[in-house]
Coordinates of C-alpha atoms and ligand atoms in Angstrom, one line a residue:
X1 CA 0.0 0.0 0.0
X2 CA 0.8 3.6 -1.3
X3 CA -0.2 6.4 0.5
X4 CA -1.1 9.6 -2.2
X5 CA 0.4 12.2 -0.1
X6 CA -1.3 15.4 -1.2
X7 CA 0.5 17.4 0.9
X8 CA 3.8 16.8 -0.9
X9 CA 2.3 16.5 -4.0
X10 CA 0.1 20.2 -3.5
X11 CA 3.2 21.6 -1.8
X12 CA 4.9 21.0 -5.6
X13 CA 2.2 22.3 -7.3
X14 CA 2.4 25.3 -5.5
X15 CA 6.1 25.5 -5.8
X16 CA 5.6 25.5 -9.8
X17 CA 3.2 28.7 -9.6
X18 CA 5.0 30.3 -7.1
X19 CA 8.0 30.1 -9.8
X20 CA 5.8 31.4 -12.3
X21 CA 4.7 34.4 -10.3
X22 CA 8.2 35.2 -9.9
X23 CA 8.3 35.2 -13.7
X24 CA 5.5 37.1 -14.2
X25 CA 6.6 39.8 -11.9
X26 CA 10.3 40.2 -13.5
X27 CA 8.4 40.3 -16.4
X28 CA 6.4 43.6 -14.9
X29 CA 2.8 42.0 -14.8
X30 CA 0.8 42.0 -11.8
X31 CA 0.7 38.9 -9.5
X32 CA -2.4 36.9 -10.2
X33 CA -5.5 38.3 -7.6
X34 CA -8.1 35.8 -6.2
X35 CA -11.0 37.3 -4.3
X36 CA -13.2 34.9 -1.8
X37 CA -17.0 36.2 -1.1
X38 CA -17.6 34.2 2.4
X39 CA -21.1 34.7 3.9
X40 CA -21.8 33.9 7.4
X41 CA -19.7 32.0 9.7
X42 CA -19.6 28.8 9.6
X43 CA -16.7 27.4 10.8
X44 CA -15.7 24.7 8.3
X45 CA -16.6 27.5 5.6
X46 CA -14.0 30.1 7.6
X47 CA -11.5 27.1 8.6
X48 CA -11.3 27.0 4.3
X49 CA -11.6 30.0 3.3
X50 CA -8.3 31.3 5.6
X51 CA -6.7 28.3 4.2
X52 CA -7.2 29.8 0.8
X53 CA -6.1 32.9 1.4
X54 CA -2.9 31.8 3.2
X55 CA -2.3 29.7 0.3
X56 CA -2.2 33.2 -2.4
X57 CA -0.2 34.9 0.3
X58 CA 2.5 31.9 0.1
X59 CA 2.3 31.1 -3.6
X60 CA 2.7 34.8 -4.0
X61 CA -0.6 35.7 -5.3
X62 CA -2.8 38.9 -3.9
X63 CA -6.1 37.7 -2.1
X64 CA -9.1 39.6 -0.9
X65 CA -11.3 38.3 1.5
X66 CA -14.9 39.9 1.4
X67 CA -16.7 38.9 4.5
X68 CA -20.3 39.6 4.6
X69 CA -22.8 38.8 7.6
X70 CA -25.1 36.0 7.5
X71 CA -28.4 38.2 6.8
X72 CA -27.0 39.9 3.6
X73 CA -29.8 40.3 0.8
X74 CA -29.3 38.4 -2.2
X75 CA -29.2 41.8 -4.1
X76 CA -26.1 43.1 -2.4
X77 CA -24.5 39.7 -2.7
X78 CA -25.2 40.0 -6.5
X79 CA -23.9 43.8 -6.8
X80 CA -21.4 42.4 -5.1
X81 CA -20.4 40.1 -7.9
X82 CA -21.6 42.2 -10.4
X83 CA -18.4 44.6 -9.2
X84 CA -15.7 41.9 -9.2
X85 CA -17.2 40.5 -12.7
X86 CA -16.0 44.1 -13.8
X87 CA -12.7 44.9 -11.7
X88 CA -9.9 44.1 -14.0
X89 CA -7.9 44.2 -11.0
X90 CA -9.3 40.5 -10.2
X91 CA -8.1 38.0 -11.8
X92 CA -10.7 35.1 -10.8
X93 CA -13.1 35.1 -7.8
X94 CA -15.0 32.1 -5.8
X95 CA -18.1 32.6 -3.7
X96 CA -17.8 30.1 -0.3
X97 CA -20.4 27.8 -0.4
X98 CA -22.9 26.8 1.6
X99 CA -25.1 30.3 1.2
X100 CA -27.9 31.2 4.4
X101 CA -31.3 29.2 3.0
X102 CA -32.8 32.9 1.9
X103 CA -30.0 32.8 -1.0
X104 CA -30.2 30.9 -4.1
X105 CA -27.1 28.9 -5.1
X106 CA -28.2 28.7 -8.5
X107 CA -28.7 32.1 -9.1
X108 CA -25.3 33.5 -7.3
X109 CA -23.1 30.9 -9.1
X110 CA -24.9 32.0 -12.5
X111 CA -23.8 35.4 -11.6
X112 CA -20.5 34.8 -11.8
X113 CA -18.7 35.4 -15.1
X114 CA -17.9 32.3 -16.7
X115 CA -13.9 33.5 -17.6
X116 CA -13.3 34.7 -13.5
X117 CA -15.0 31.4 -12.3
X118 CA -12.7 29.9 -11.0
X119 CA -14.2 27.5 -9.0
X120 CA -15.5 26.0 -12.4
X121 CA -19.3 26.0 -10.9
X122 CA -20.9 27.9 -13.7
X123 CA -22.6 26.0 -16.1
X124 CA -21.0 27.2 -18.6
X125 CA -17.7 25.6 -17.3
X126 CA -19.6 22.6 -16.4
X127 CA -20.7 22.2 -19.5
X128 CA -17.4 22.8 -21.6
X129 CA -15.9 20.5 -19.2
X130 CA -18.3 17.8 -20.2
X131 CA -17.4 18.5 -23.3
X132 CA -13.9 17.9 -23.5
X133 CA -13.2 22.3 -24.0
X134 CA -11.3 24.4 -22.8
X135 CA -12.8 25.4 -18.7
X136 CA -12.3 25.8 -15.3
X137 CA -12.1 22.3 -13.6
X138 CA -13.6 22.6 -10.1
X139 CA -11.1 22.5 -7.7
X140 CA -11.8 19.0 -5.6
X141 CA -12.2 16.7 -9.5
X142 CA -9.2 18.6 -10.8
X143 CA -6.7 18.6 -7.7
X144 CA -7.7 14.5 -7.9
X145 CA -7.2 14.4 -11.3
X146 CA -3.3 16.3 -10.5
X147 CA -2.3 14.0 -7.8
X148 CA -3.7 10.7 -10.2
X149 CA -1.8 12.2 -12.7
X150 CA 1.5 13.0 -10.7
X151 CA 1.7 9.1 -9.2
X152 CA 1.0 8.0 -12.8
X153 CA -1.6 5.8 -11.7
X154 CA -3.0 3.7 -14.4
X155 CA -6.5 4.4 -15.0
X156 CA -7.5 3.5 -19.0
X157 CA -10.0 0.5 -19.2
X158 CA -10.4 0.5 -15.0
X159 CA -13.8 0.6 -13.6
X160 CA -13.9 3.2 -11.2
X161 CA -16.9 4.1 -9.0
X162 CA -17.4 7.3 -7.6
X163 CA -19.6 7.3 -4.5
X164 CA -21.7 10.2 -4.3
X165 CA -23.3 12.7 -6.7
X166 CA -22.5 16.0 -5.8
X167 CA -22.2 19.1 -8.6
X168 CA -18.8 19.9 -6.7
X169 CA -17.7 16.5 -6.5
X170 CA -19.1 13.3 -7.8
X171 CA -21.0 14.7 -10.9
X172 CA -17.7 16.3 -12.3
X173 CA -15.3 13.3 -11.5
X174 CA -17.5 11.2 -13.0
X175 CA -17.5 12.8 -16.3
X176 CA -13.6 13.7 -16.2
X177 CA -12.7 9.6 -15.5
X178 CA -14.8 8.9 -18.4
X179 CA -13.0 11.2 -20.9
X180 CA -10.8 9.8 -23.6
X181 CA -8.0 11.1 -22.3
X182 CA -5.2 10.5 -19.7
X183 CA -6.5 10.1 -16.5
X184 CA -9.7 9.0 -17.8
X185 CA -10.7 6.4 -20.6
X186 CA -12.5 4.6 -17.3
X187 CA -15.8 2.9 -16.9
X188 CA -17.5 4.7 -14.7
X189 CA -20.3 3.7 -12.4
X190 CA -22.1 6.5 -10.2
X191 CA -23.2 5.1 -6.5
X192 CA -25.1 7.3 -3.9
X193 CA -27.5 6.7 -1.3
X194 CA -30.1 5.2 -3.2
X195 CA -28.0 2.8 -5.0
X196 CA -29.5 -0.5 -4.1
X197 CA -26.6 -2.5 -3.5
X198 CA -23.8 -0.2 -2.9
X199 CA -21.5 -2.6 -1.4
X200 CA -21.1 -4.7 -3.8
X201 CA -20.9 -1.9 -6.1
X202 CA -17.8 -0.1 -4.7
X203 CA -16.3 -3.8 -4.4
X204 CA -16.1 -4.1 -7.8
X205 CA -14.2 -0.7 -8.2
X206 CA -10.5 -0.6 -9.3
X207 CA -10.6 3.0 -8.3
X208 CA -13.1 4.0 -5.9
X209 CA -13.4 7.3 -5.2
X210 CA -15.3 8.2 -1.7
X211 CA -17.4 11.5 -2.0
X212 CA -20.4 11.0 0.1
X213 CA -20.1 12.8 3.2
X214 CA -21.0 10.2 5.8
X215 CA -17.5 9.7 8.2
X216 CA -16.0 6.2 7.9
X217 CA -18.7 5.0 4.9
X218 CA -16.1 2.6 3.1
X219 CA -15.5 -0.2 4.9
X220 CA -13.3 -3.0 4.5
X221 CA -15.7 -5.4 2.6
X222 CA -16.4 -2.8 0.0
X223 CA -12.9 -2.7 -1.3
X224 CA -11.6 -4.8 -3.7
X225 CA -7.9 -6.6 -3.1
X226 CA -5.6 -3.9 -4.4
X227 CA -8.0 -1.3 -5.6
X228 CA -7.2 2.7 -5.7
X229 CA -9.4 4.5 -3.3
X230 CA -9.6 8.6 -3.1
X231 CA -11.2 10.0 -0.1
X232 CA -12.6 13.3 -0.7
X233 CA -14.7 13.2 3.0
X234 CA -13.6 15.6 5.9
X235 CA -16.2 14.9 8.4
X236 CA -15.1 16.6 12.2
X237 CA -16.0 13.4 14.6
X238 CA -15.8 14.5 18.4
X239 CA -12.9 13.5 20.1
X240 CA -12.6 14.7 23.5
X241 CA -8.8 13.7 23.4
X242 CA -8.1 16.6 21.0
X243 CA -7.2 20.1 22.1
X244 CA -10.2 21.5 19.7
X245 CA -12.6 19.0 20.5
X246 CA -12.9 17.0 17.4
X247 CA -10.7 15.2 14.8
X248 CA -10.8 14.8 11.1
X249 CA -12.0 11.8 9.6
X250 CA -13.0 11.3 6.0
X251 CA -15.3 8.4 4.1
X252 CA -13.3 5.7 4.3
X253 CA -12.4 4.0 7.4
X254 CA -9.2 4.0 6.4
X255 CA -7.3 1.4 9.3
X256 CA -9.9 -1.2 7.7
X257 CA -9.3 -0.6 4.1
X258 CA -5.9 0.9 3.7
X259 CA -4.4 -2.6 4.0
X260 CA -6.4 -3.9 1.4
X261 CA -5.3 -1.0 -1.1
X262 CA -2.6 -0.2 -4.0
X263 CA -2.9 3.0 -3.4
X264 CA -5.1 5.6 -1.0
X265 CA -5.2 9.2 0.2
X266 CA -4.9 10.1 3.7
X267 CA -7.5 12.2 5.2
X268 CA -5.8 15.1 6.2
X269 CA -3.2 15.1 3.9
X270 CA -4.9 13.9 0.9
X271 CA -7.4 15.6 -1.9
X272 CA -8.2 18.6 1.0
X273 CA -4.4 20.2 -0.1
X274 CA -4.7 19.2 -3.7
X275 CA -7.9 20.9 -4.0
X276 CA -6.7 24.4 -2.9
X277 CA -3.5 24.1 -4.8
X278 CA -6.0 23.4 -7.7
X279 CA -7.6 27.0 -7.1
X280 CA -4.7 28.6 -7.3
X281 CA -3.5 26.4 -10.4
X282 CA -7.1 27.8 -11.4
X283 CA -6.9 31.3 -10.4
X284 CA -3.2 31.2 -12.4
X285 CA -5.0 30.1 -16.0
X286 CA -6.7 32.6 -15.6
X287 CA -4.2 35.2 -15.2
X288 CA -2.0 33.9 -18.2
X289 CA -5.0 34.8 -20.1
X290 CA -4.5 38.7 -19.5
X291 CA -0.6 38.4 -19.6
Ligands
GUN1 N1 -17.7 24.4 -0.3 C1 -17.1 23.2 -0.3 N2 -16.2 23.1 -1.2 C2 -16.2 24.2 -1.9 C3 -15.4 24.7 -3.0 O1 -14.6 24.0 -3.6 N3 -15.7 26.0 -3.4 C4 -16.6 26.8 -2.8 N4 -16.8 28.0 -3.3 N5 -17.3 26.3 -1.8 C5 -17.1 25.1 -1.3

């Protein structure tokens, strides 16, 4: 067994951009400048958003953090967007999800200019993506994809399952596996909590790739002899051991399976640093564009 070390492998991602800034700045451009809208406070939702932000500030990017209180209208939140769509400062923008229940998802993500998305939520990036074009991969599918990529795991003709069917998660990782490309060309199979028998479903995954939100899901007899397993869960479990009252623990119950696997991610240490090295990797395509 082969532990995917995110950490390493996001820390060189990150070393490759912050290289590039350098570049860009000898050059005389601007260092690329991410914005994050976060609304409310909810503390996994803060605990990521800082992470974000330290991660421009080490990378060598400008960040600005707009932090707006929980009972914000929609309208202002929009405006708000509407502003950063337009500030040619900005180089890409994300809006922290979840929203309060009084604002629409849909509508806010919409608002969003498909070329500063780069969280890759709009459906206009969705939809390129599907297609194979040129868009903004979310950040949790595309930092999977990078650290699948960077082992050189073998993925053409593998089935791979991907439990859960999230628009952030499981919906886009299902479509990039299935792409003719490299990593891809898999068979895909989409489990989630209607799936009849799920089990044997995820035991019959070369790669299986946990996105379902429910702490310690995967257990050791759904996991094929050898298989690949991602687990994209960070689910806080109490622990009254622990200084802050809780550790992390993500979809696969990973003492159980780990043994059983070729390779697996760590949880934390796994996809959570790939996915905000992927923002930045994001946030940076889009800044070549106005080079
Ligand atoms: N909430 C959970 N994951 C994400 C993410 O990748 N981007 C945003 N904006 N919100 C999230």
């Amino acid at each position: 067994m082969e532990l995917l070390d995110g950490k390493a492998i996001s820390k060189q991602l990150r070393e490759e951009l912050k290289e590039e800034v350098e570049q860009m700045v000898a050059e005389g451009h601007r260092p690329p400048h991410l914005a994050v809208i976060l609304v409310g406070s909810n503390p996994a939702s803060e605990t990521y958003v800082n992470a974000k932000v330290k991660a421009c500030k080490d990378v060598g990017y400008e960040s600005s953090l707009l932090h707006f209180p929980p009972e914000i209208s929609q309208e202002i939140l929009l405006n708000t967007i509407d502003e950063l769509n337009e500030n040619e400062d900005l180089d890409g923008f994300i809006v922290q999800l979840p929203l309060p229940s009084h604002i629409d998802d849909r509508t806010v993500i919409e608002r969003v200019l498909p070329g500063k998305d780069v969280d890759g939520f709009h459906p206009i990036n969705v939809g390129r993506m599907a297609l194979g074009l040129d868009a903004f991969v979310s950040a949790t599918p595309g930092g999977i994809v990078e650290l699948i990529k960077r082992y050189e795991i073998e993925t053409e003709g593998k089935h791979c399952v991907v439990l859960g069917r999230s628009n952030i998660v499981g919906g886009p990782m299902s479509i990039l596996m299935r792409r003719n490309t490299y990593p891809g060309n898999c068979t895909v199979t989409i489990a989630h909590s209607r799936t009849k028998n799920i089990k044997e479903v995820c035991a019959s995954a070369d790669i299986l790739i946990a996105a379902i939100g429910k702490p310690e899901f995967v257990t050791a007899d759904m996991v094929k002899e050898g298989a690949v397993v991602i687990d994209v869960g960070i689910n806080r479990m109490d622990d009254a051991t622990r200084e802050r009252g809780y550790r992390l623990v993500g979809d696969v119950a990973f003492a159980e399976v780990s043994p059983k696997c070729s390779y697996i991610t760590p949880v934390p240490g796994g996809v959570g640093p790939m996915t905000i090295a992927y923002l930045l990797n994001n946030t940076m395509i889009a800044a070549r564009k106005r080079k």
